[in-house]
Short mmCIF file of C-alpha atoms in Angstrom, two decimals:
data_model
loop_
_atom_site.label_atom_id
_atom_site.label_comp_id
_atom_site.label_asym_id
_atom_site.label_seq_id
_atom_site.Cartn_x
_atom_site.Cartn_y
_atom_site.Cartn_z
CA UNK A 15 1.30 -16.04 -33.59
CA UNK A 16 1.42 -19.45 -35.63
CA UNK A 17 -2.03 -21.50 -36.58
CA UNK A 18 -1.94 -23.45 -33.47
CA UNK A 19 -1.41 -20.59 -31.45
CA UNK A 20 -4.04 -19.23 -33.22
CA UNK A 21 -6.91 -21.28 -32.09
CA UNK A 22 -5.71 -21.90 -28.98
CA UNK A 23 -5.90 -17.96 -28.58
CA UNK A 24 -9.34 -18.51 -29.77
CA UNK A 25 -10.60 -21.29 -28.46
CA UNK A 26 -9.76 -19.61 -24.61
CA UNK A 27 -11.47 -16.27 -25.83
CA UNK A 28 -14.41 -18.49 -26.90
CA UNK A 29 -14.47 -19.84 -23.04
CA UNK A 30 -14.00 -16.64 -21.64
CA UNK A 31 -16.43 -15.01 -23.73
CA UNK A 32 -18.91 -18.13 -22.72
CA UNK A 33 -18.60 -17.25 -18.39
CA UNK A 34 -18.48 -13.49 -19.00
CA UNK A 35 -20.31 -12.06 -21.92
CA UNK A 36 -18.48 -11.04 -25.03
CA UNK A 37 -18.58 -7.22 -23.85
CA UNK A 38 -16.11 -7.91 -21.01
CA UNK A 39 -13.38 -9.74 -22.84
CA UNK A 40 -10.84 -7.76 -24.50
CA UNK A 41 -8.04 -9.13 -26.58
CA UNK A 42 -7.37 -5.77 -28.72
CA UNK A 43 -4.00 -4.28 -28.50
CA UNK A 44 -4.96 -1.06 -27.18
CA UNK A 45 -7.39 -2.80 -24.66
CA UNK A 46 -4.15 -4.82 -23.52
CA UNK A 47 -2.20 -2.43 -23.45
CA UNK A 48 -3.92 -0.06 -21.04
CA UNK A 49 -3.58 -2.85 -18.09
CA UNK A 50 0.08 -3.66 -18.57
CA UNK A 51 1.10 -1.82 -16.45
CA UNK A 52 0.45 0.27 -13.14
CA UNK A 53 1.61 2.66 -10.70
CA UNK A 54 5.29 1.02 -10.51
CA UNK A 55 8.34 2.77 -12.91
CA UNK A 56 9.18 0.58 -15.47
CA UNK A 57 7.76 -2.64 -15.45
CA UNK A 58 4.90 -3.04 -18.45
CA UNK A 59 4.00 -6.42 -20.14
CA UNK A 60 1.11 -7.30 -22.58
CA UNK A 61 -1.72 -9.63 -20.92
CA UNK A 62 -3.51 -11.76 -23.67
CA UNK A 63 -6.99 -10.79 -22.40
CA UNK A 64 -8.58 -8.65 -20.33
CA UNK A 65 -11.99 -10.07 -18.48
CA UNK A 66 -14.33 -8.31 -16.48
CA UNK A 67 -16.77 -10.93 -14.25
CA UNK A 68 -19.83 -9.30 -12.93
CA UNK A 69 -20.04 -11.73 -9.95
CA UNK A 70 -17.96 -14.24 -7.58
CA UNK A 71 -19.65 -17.36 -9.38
CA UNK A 72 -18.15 -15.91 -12.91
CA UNK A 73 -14.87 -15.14 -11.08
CA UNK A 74 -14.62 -19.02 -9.84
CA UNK A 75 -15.67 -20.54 -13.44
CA UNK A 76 -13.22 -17.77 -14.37
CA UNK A 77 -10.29 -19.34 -12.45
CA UNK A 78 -11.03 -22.76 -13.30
CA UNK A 79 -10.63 -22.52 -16.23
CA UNK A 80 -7.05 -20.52 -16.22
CA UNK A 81 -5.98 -23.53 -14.03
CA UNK A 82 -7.08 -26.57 -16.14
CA UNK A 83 -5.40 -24.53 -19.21
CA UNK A 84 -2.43 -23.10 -16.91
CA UNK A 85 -3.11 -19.68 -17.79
CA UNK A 86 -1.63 -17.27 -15.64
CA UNK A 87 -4.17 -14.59 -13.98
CA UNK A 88 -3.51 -10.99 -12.69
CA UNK A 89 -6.33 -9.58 -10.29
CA UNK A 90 -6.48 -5.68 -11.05
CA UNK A 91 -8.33 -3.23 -9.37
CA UNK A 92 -7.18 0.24 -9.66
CA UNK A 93 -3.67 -0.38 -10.34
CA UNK A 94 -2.45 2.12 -7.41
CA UNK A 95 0.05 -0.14 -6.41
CA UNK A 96 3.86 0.55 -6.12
CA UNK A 97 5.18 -2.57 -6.36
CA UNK A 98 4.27 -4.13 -10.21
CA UNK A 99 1.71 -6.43 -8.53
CA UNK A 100 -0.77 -6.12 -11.40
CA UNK A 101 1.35 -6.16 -13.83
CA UNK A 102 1.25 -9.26 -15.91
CA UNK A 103 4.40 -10.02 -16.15
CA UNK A 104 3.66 -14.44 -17.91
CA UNK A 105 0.72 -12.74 -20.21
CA UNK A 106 -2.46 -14.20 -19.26
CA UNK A 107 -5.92 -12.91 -18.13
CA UNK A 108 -5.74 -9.67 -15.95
CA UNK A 109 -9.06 -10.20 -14.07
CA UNK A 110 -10.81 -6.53 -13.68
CA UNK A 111 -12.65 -6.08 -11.12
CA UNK A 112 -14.52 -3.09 -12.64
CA UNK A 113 -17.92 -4.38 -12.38
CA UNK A 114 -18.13 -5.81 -8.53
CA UNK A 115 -18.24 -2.82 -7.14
CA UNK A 116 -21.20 -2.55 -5.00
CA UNK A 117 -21.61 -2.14 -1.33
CA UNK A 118 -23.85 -5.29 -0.57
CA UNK A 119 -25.25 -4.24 3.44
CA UNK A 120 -24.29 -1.43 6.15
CA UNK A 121 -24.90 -3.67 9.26
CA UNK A 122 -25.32 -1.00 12.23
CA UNK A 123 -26.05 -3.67 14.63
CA UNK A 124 -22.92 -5.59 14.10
CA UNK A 125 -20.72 -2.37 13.18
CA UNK A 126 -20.05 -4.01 9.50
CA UNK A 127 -20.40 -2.91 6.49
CA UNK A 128 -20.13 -5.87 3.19
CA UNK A 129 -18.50 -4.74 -0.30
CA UNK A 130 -17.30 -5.72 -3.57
CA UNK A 131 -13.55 -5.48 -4.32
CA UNK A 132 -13.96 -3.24 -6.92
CA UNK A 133 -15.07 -0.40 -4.10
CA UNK A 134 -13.28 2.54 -3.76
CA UNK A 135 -11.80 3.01 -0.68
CA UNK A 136 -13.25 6.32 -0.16
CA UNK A 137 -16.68 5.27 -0.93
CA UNK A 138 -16.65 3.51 2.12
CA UNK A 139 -15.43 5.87 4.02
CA UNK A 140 -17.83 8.17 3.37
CA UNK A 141 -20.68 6.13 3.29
CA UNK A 142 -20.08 5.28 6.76
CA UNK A 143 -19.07 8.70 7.93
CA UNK A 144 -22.66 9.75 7.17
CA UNK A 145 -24.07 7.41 9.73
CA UNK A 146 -21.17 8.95 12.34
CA UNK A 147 -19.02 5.73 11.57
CA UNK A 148 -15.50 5.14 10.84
CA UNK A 149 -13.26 2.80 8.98
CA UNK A 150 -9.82 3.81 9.81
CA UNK A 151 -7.61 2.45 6.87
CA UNK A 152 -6.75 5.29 4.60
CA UNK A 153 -3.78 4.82 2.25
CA UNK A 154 -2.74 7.87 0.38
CA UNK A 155 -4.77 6.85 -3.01
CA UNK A 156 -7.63 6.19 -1.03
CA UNK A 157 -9.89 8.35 -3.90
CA UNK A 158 -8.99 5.85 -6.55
CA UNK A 159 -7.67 2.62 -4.85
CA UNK A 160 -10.10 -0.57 -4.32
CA UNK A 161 -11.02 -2.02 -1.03
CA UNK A 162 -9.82 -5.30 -3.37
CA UNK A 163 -6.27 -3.92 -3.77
CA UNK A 164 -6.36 -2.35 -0.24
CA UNK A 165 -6.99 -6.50 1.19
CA UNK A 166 -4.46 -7.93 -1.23
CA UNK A 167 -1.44 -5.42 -0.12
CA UNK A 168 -2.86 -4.97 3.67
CA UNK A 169 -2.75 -1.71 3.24
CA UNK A 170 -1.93 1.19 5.47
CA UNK A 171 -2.24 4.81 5.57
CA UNK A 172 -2.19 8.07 7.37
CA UNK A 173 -4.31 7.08 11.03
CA UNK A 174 -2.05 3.56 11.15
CA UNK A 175 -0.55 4.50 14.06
CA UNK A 176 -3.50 4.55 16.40
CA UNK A 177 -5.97 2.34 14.42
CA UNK A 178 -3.57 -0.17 12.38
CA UNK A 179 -3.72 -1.24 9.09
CA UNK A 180 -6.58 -2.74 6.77
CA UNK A 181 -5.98 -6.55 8.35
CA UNK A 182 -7.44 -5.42 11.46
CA UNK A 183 -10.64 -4.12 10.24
CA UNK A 184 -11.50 -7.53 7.70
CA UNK A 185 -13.31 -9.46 9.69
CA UNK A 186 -15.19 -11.98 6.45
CA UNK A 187 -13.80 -12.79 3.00
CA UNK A 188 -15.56 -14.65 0.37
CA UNK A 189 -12.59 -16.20 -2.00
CA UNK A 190 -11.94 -17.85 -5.22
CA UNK A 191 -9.70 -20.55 -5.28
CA UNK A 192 -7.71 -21.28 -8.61
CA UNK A 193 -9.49 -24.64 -8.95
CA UNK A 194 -12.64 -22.69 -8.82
CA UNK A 195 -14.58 -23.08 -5.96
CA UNK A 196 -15.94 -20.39 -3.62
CA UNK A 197 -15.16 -20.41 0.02
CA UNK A 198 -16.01 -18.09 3.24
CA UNK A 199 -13.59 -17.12 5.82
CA UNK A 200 -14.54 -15.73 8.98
CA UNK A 201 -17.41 -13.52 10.04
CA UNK A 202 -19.58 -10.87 12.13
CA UNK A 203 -18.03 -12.42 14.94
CA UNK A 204 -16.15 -10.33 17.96
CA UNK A 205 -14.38 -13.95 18.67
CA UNK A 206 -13.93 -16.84 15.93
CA UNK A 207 -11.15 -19.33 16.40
CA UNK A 208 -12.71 -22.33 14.79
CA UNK A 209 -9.61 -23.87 12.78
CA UNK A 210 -6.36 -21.39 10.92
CA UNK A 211 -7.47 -17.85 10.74
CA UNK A 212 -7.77 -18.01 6.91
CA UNK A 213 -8.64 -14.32 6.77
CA UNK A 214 -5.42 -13.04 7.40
CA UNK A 215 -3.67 -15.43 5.12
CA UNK A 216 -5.47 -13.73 2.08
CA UNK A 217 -5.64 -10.78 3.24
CA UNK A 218 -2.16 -9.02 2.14
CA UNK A 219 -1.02 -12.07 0.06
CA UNK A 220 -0.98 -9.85 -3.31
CA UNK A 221 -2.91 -12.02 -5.52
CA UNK A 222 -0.85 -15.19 -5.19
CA UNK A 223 -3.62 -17.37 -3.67
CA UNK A 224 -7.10 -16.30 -4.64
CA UNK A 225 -9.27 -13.55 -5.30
CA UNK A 226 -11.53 -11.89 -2.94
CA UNK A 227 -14.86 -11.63 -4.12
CA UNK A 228 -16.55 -9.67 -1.23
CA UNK A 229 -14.98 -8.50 2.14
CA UNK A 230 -16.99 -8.04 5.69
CA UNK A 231 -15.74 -5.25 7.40
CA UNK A 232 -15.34 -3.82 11.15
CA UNK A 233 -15.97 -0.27 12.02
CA UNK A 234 -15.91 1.91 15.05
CA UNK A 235 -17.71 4.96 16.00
CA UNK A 236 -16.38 8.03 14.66
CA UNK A 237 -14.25 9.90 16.77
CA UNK A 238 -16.01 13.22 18.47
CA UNK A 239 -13.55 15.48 17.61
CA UNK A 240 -9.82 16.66 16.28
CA UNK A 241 -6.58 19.12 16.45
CA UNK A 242 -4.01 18.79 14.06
CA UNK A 243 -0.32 20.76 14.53
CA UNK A 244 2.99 21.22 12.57
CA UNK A 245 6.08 21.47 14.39
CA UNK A 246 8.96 22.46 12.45
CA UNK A 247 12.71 21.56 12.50
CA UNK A 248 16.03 22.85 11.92
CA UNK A 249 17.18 19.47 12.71
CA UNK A 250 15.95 16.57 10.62
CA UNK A 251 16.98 13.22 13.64
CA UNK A 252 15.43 15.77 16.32
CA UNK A 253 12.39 15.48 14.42
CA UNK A 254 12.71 11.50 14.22
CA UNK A 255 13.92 11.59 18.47
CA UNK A 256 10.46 13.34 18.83
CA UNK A 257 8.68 10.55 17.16
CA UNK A 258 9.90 8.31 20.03
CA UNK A 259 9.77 10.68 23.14
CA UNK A 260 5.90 11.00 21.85
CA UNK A 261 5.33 6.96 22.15
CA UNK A 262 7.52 7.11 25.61
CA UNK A 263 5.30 9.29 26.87
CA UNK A 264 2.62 6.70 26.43
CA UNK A 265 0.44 8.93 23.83
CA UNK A 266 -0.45 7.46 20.45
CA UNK A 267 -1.85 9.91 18.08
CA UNK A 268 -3.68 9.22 15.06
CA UNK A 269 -1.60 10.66 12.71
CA UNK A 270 2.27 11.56 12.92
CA UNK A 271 4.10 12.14 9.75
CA UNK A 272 7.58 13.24 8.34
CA UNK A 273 8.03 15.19 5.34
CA UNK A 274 12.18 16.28 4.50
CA UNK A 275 12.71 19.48 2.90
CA UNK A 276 12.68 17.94 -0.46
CA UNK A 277 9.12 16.96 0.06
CA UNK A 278 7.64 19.83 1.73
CA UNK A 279 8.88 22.15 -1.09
CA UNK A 280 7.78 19.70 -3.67
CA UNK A 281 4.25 19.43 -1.92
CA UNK A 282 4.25 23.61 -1.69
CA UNK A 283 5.00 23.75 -5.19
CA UNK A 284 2.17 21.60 -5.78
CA UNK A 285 -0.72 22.06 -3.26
CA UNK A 286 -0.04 25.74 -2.33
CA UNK A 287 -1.29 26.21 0.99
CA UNK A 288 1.73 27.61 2.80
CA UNK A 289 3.53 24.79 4.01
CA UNK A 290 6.94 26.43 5.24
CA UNK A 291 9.38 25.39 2.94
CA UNK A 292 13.01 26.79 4.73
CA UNK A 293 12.76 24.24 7.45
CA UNK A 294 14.25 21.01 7.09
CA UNK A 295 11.56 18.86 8.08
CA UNK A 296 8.30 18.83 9.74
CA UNK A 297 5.96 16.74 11.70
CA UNK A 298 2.45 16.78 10.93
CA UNK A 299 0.54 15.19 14.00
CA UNK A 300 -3.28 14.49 14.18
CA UNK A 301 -4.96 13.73 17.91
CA UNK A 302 -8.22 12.42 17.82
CA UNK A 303 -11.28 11.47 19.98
CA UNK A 304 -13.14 13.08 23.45
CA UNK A 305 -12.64 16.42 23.51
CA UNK A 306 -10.77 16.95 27.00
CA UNK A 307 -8.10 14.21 26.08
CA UNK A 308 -7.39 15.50 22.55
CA UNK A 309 -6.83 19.01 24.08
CA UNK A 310 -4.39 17.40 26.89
CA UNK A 311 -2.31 15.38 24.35
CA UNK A 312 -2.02 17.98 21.98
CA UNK A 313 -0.65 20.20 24.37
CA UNK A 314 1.50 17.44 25.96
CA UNK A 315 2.80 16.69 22.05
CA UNK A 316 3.45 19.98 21.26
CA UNK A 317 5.52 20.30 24.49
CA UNK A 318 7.42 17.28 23.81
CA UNK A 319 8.73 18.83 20.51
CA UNK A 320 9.76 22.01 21.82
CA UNK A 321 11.79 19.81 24.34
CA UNK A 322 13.16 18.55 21.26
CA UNK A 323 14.59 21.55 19.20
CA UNK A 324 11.55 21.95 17.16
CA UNK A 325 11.76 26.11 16.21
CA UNK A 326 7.79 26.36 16.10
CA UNK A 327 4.78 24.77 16.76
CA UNK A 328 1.83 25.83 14.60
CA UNK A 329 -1.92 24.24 15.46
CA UNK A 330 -4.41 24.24 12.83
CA UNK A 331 -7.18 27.28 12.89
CA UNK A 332 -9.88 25.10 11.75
CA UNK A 333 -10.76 21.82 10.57
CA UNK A 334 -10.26 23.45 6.72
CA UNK A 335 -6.93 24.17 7.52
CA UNK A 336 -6.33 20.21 9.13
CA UNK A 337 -8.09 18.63 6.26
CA UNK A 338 -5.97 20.42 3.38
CA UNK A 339 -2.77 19.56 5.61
CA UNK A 340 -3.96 16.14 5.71
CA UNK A 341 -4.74 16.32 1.48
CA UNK A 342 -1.27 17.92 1.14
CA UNK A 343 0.58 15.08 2.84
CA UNK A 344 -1.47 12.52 0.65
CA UNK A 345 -0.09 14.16 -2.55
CA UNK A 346 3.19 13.95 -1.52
CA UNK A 347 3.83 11.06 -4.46
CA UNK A 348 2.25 12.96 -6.96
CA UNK A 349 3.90 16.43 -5.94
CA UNK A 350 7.80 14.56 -6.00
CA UNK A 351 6.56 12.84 -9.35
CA UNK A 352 5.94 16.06 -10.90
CA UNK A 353 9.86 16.73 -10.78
CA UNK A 354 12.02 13.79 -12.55
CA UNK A 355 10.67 11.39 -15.10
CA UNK A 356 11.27 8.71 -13.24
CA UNK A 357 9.90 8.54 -9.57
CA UNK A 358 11.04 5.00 -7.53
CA UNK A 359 9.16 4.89 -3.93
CA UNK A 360 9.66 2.09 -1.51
CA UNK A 361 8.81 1.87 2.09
CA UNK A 362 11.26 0.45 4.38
CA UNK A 363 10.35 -0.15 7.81
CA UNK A 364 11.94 0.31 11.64
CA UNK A 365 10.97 0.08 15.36
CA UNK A 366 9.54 3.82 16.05
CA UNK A 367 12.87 3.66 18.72
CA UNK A 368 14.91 3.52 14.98
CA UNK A 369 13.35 6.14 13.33
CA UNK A 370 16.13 8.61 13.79
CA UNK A 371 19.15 6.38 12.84
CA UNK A 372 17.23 5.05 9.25
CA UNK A 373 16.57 8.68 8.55
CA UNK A 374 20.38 9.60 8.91
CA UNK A 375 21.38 6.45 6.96
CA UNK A 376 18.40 7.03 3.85
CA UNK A 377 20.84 10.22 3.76
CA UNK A 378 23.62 8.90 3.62
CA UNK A 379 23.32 5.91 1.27
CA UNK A 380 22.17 8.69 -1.11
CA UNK A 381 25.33 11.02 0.12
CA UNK A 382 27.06 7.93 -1.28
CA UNK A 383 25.36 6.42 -4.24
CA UNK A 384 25.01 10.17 -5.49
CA UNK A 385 21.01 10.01 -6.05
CA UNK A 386 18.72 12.55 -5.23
CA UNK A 387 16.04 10.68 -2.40
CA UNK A 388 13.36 12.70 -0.62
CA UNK A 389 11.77 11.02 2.65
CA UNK A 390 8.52 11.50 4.29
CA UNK A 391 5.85 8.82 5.81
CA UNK A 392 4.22 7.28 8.57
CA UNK A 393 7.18 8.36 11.09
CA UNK A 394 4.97 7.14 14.27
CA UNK A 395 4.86 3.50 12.96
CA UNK A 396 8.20 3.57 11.44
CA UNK A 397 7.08 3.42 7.79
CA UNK A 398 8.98 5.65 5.81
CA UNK A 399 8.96 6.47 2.33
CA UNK A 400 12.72 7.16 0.88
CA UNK A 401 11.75 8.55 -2.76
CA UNK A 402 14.22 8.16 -5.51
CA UNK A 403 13.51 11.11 -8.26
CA UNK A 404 15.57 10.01 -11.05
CA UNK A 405 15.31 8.96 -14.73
CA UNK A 406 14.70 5.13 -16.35
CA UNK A 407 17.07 5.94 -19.77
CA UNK A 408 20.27 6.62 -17.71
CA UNK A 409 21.03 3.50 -17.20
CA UNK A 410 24.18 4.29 -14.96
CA UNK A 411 22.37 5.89 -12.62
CA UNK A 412 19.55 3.65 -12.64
CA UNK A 413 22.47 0.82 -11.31
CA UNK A 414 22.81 3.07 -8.41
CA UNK A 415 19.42 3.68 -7.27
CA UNK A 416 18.88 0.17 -7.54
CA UNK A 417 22.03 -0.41 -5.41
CA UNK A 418 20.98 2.54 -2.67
CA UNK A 419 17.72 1.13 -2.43
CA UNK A 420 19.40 -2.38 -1.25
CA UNK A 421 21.78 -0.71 1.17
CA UNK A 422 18.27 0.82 2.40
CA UNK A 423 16.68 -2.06 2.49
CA UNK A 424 20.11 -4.00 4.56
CA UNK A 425 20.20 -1.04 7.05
CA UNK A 426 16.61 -1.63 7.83
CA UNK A 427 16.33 -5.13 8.60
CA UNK A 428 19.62 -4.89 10.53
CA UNK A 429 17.88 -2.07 12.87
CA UNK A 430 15.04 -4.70 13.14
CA UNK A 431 12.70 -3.67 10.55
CA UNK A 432 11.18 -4.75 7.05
CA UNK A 433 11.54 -4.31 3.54
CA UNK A 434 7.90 -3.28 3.08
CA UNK A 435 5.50 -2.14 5.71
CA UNK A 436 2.47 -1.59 3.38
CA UNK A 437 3.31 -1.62 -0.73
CA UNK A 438 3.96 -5.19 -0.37
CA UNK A 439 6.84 -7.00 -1.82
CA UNK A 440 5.33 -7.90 -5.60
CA UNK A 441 8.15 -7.98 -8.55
CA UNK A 442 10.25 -5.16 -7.06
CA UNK A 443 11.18 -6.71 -3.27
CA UNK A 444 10.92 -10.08 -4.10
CA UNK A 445 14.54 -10.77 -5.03
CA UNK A 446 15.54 -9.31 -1.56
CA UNK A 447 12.48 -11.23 0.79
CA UNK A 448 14.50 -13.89 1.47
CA UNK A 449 16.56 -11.21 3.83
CA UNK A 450 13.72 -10.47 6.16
CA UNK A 451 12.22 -14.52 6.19
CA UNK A 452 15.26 -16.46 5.40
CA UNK A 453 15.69 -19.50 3.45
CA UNK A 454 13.24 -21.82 5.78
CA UNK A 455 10.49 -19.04 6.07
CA UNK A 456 10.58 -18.97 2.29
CA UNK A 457 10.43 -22.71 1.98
CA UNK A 458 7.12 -22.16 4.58
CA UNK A 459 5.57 -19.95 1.86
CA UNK A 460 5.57 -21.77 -0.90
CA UNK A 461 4.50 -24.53 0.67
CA UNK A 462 1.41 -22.65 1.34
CA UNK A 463 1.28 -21.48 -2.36
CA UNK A 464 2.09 -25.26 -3.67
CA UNK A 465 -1.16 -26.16 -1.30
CA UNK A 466 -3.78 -23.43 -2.86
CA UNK A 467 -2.35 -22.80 -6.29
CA UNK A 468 -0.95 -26.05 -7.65
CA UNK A 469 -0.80 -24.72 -10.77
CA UNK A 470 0.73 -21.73 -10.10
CA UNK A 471 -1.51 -19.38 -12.13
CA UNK A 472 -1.87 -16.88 -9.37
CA UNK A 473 -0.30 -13.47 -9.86
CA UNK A 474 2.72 -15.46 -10.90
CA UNK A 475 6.17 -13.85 -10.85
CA UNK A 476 5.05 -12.40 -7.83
CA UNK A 477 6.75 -12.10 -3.84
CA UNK A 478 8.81 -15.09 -5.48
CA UNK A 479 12.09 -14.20 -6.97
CA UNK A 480 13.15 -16.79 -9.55
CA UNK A 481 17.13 -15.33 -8.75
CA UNK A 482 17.34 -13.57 -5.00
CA UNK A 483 19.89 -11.09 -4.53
CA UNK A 484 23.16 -11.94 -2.25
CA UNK A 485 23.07 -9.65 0.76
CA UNK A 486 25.31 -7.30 1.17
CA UNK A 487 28.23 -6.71 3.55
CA UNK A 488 26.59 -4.41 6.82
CA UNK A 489 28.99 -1.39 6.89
CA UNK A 490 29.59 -1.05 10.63
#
């Protein structure tokens, strides 16, 4: 850098150093360098500082002064994300959250419990558990990912299907704004409808608004009991058909997944608990709550997929076995990782009704763009996973993952779904958003941005593309 780069660099380190002690600024190369990047393939770019407040009030001096100096800043938790969303793409401050990470009150009266951002997810999960509570979100990282990260992406998980996402547990934020002032949003409140429901509009907006000091949450009581079965297929769309005659039968369990062939192997090869590996896909499906119903659905589900071709139907001996299927299915990422050097995940997103066709066509497009993609997810909500196992330095093939993963993302919005339905859109899906909103729901959006970040300083780069991409033709 030149002289007057120089002390600028200086003279912002000075500030920083000023609102948040000299021991949680870092402007060191190696220091940088750990938090340019995260969970996504391929994007990495070198913040100018990192900064670690200890509270909101340091967070909101924090911001102010990134927006009277127009410095860009990147809200990191645990950098789970698969979408480059903490990557700092302009340079800037990444803003770690390492330090808030307290829960603040377990409210038993109210069914709340108040945390930090910097919580792990599974903190709060079992903190609750102990007192025979439940907080339903749990997205696959839940062991390492922040409630903080969890609020800014929405985030889903395994039991979405019958309890949602983490939007309709967050019932209070606290929030920086970039010009630095501290605001509250909702509360312990079963009804609230005094003025916009400013909650939700933080909550999964990736960083681009504010940052969530401190989050109220709802929980439930914690469900009385469990059964878990596999049902195996010879037929991988019989296995999406049963997703749907499950829902038409008006039963909702908590968890129903899809793992290919592909995936189960890779998930054998990595977990070793004898998944069965020469079928070519299964459905891992989770019933929860009383007793007498969870015994009549279970039986009811595992009826419905023998009606539909499955070859065997395998319930779970114990709640052991359940909770290392359960831990199997979470590792699924890291299991397919293990096999390329390069591992791309998105999540594209149908009506349940479509689950069947977007299977056949995640085949297909990779039939034609001759890429190797594994599938497995959330088949009950429609939120699959097409995985891309492939490798950044051939650039050829690279070009056609990048084009099968648009065809993916065309087929799904034309059988009524989304690009994203819980990674959030971030560098990677921005260019294609304007698909899904169109040109006036865009124009809506950053209106809303304009409003609350003037500036712009907010996770910039993010969920808007500077170039979109022209949609492609729909093959018919």
């Amino acid at each position: 850098m030149d002289l007057k780069e120089e002390k600028s660099h200086s003279f912002v380190k000075a500030q920083l150093v000023e609102i948040v002690g000299e021991e949680n600024v870092d402007d060191s190369t190696s220091g940088r360098l750990v938090y340019s990047y995260d969970a996504t393939p391929n994007f990495q770019a070198l913040p100018d500082f990192v900064a670690a407040p200890r509270n909101a009030e340091e967070v909101a001096a924090l911001l102010k002064l990134c927006s009277e100096k127009t410095i860009p800043v990147y809200t990191r938790g645990s950098g789970t994300n698969l979408c480059a969303d903490t990557c700092p793409v302009q340079g800037g401050v990444v803003l770690l959250m390492k330090h808030m990470n307290r829960i603040l009150e377990l409210d038993k009266e109210n069914l709340t419990i108040t945390v930090q951002p910097g919580t792990i997810t599974k903190t709060i999960t079992d903190c609750v558990e102990k007192e025979d509570l439940f907080y339903p979100p749990d997205p696959s990282s839940m062991k390492i990912s922040t409630i903080g990260g969890n609020l800014a992406e929405n985030s889903g998980g395994l039991r979405g299907l019958k309890y949602g996402v983490t939007k309709d547990y967050v019932m209070a934020l606290q929030v920086a704004l970039p010009n630095g002032a501290l605001i509250r949003t909702g509360g312990k409140l079963t009804k609230d409808v005094a003025g916009y429901d400013l909650t939700r509009l933080f909550v999964g907006s990736e960083g681009t608004l504010g940052v969530i000091t401190e989050a109220t949450l709802k929980l439930i009581p914690k469900p009385e009991s469990q059964k878990t079965i596999l049902a195996l297929y010879q037929d991988i769309e019989a296995a999406g058909r049963t997703v749907s005659s499950i829902i038409a039968h008006k039963m909702i369990p908590v968890t129903l997944e899809f793992l290919d062939q592909d995936t189960l192997r890779a998930v054998e090869d990595f977990a070793h608990i004898g998944l069965p590996t020469n079928v070519k896909a299964i459905l891992l499906i989770v019933q929860d709550g009383p007793k007498e119903i969870v015994d009549h659905d279970i039986k009811k589900i595992a009826e419905l997929c023998r009606k539909e071709q499955a070859i065997d139907v395998q319930l779970a001996a114990s709640d052991d076995e359940a909770q290392q299927l359960a831990a199997a299915r979470r590792s699924a990422l890291s299991a397919l990782a293990r096999l390329k050097p390069t591992t791309i995940l998105e999540d594209a997103t149908v009506p349940r009704s479509e689950i069947a066709a977007m299977v056949r066509a995640i085949a297909e497009v990779a039939k034609k763009y001759r890429v190797q993609i594994s599938t497995f997810g959330h088949a009950g909500d429609g939120n699959l996973h097409p995985t891309c196992l492939t490798d950044a330095r051939d650039h050829e093939e690279m070009k056609r993952v990048e084009a099968a993963f648009a065809e993916i993302f065309e087929k799904a919005i034309a059988l009524g779904g989304t690009l994203t339905g819980e990674h959030g859109v971030g560098v990677t899906k921005a260019p294609y958003l304007e698909w899904k909103l169109g040109a006036d729901g865009m124009a809506v959006m950053r209106g809303i941005k304009q409003s609350i970040d003037p500036q712009g300083i907010m996770n910039p780069g993010k969920v808007f593309a500077e170039k979109t991409k022209e949609r492609m033709a729909t093959e018919k």
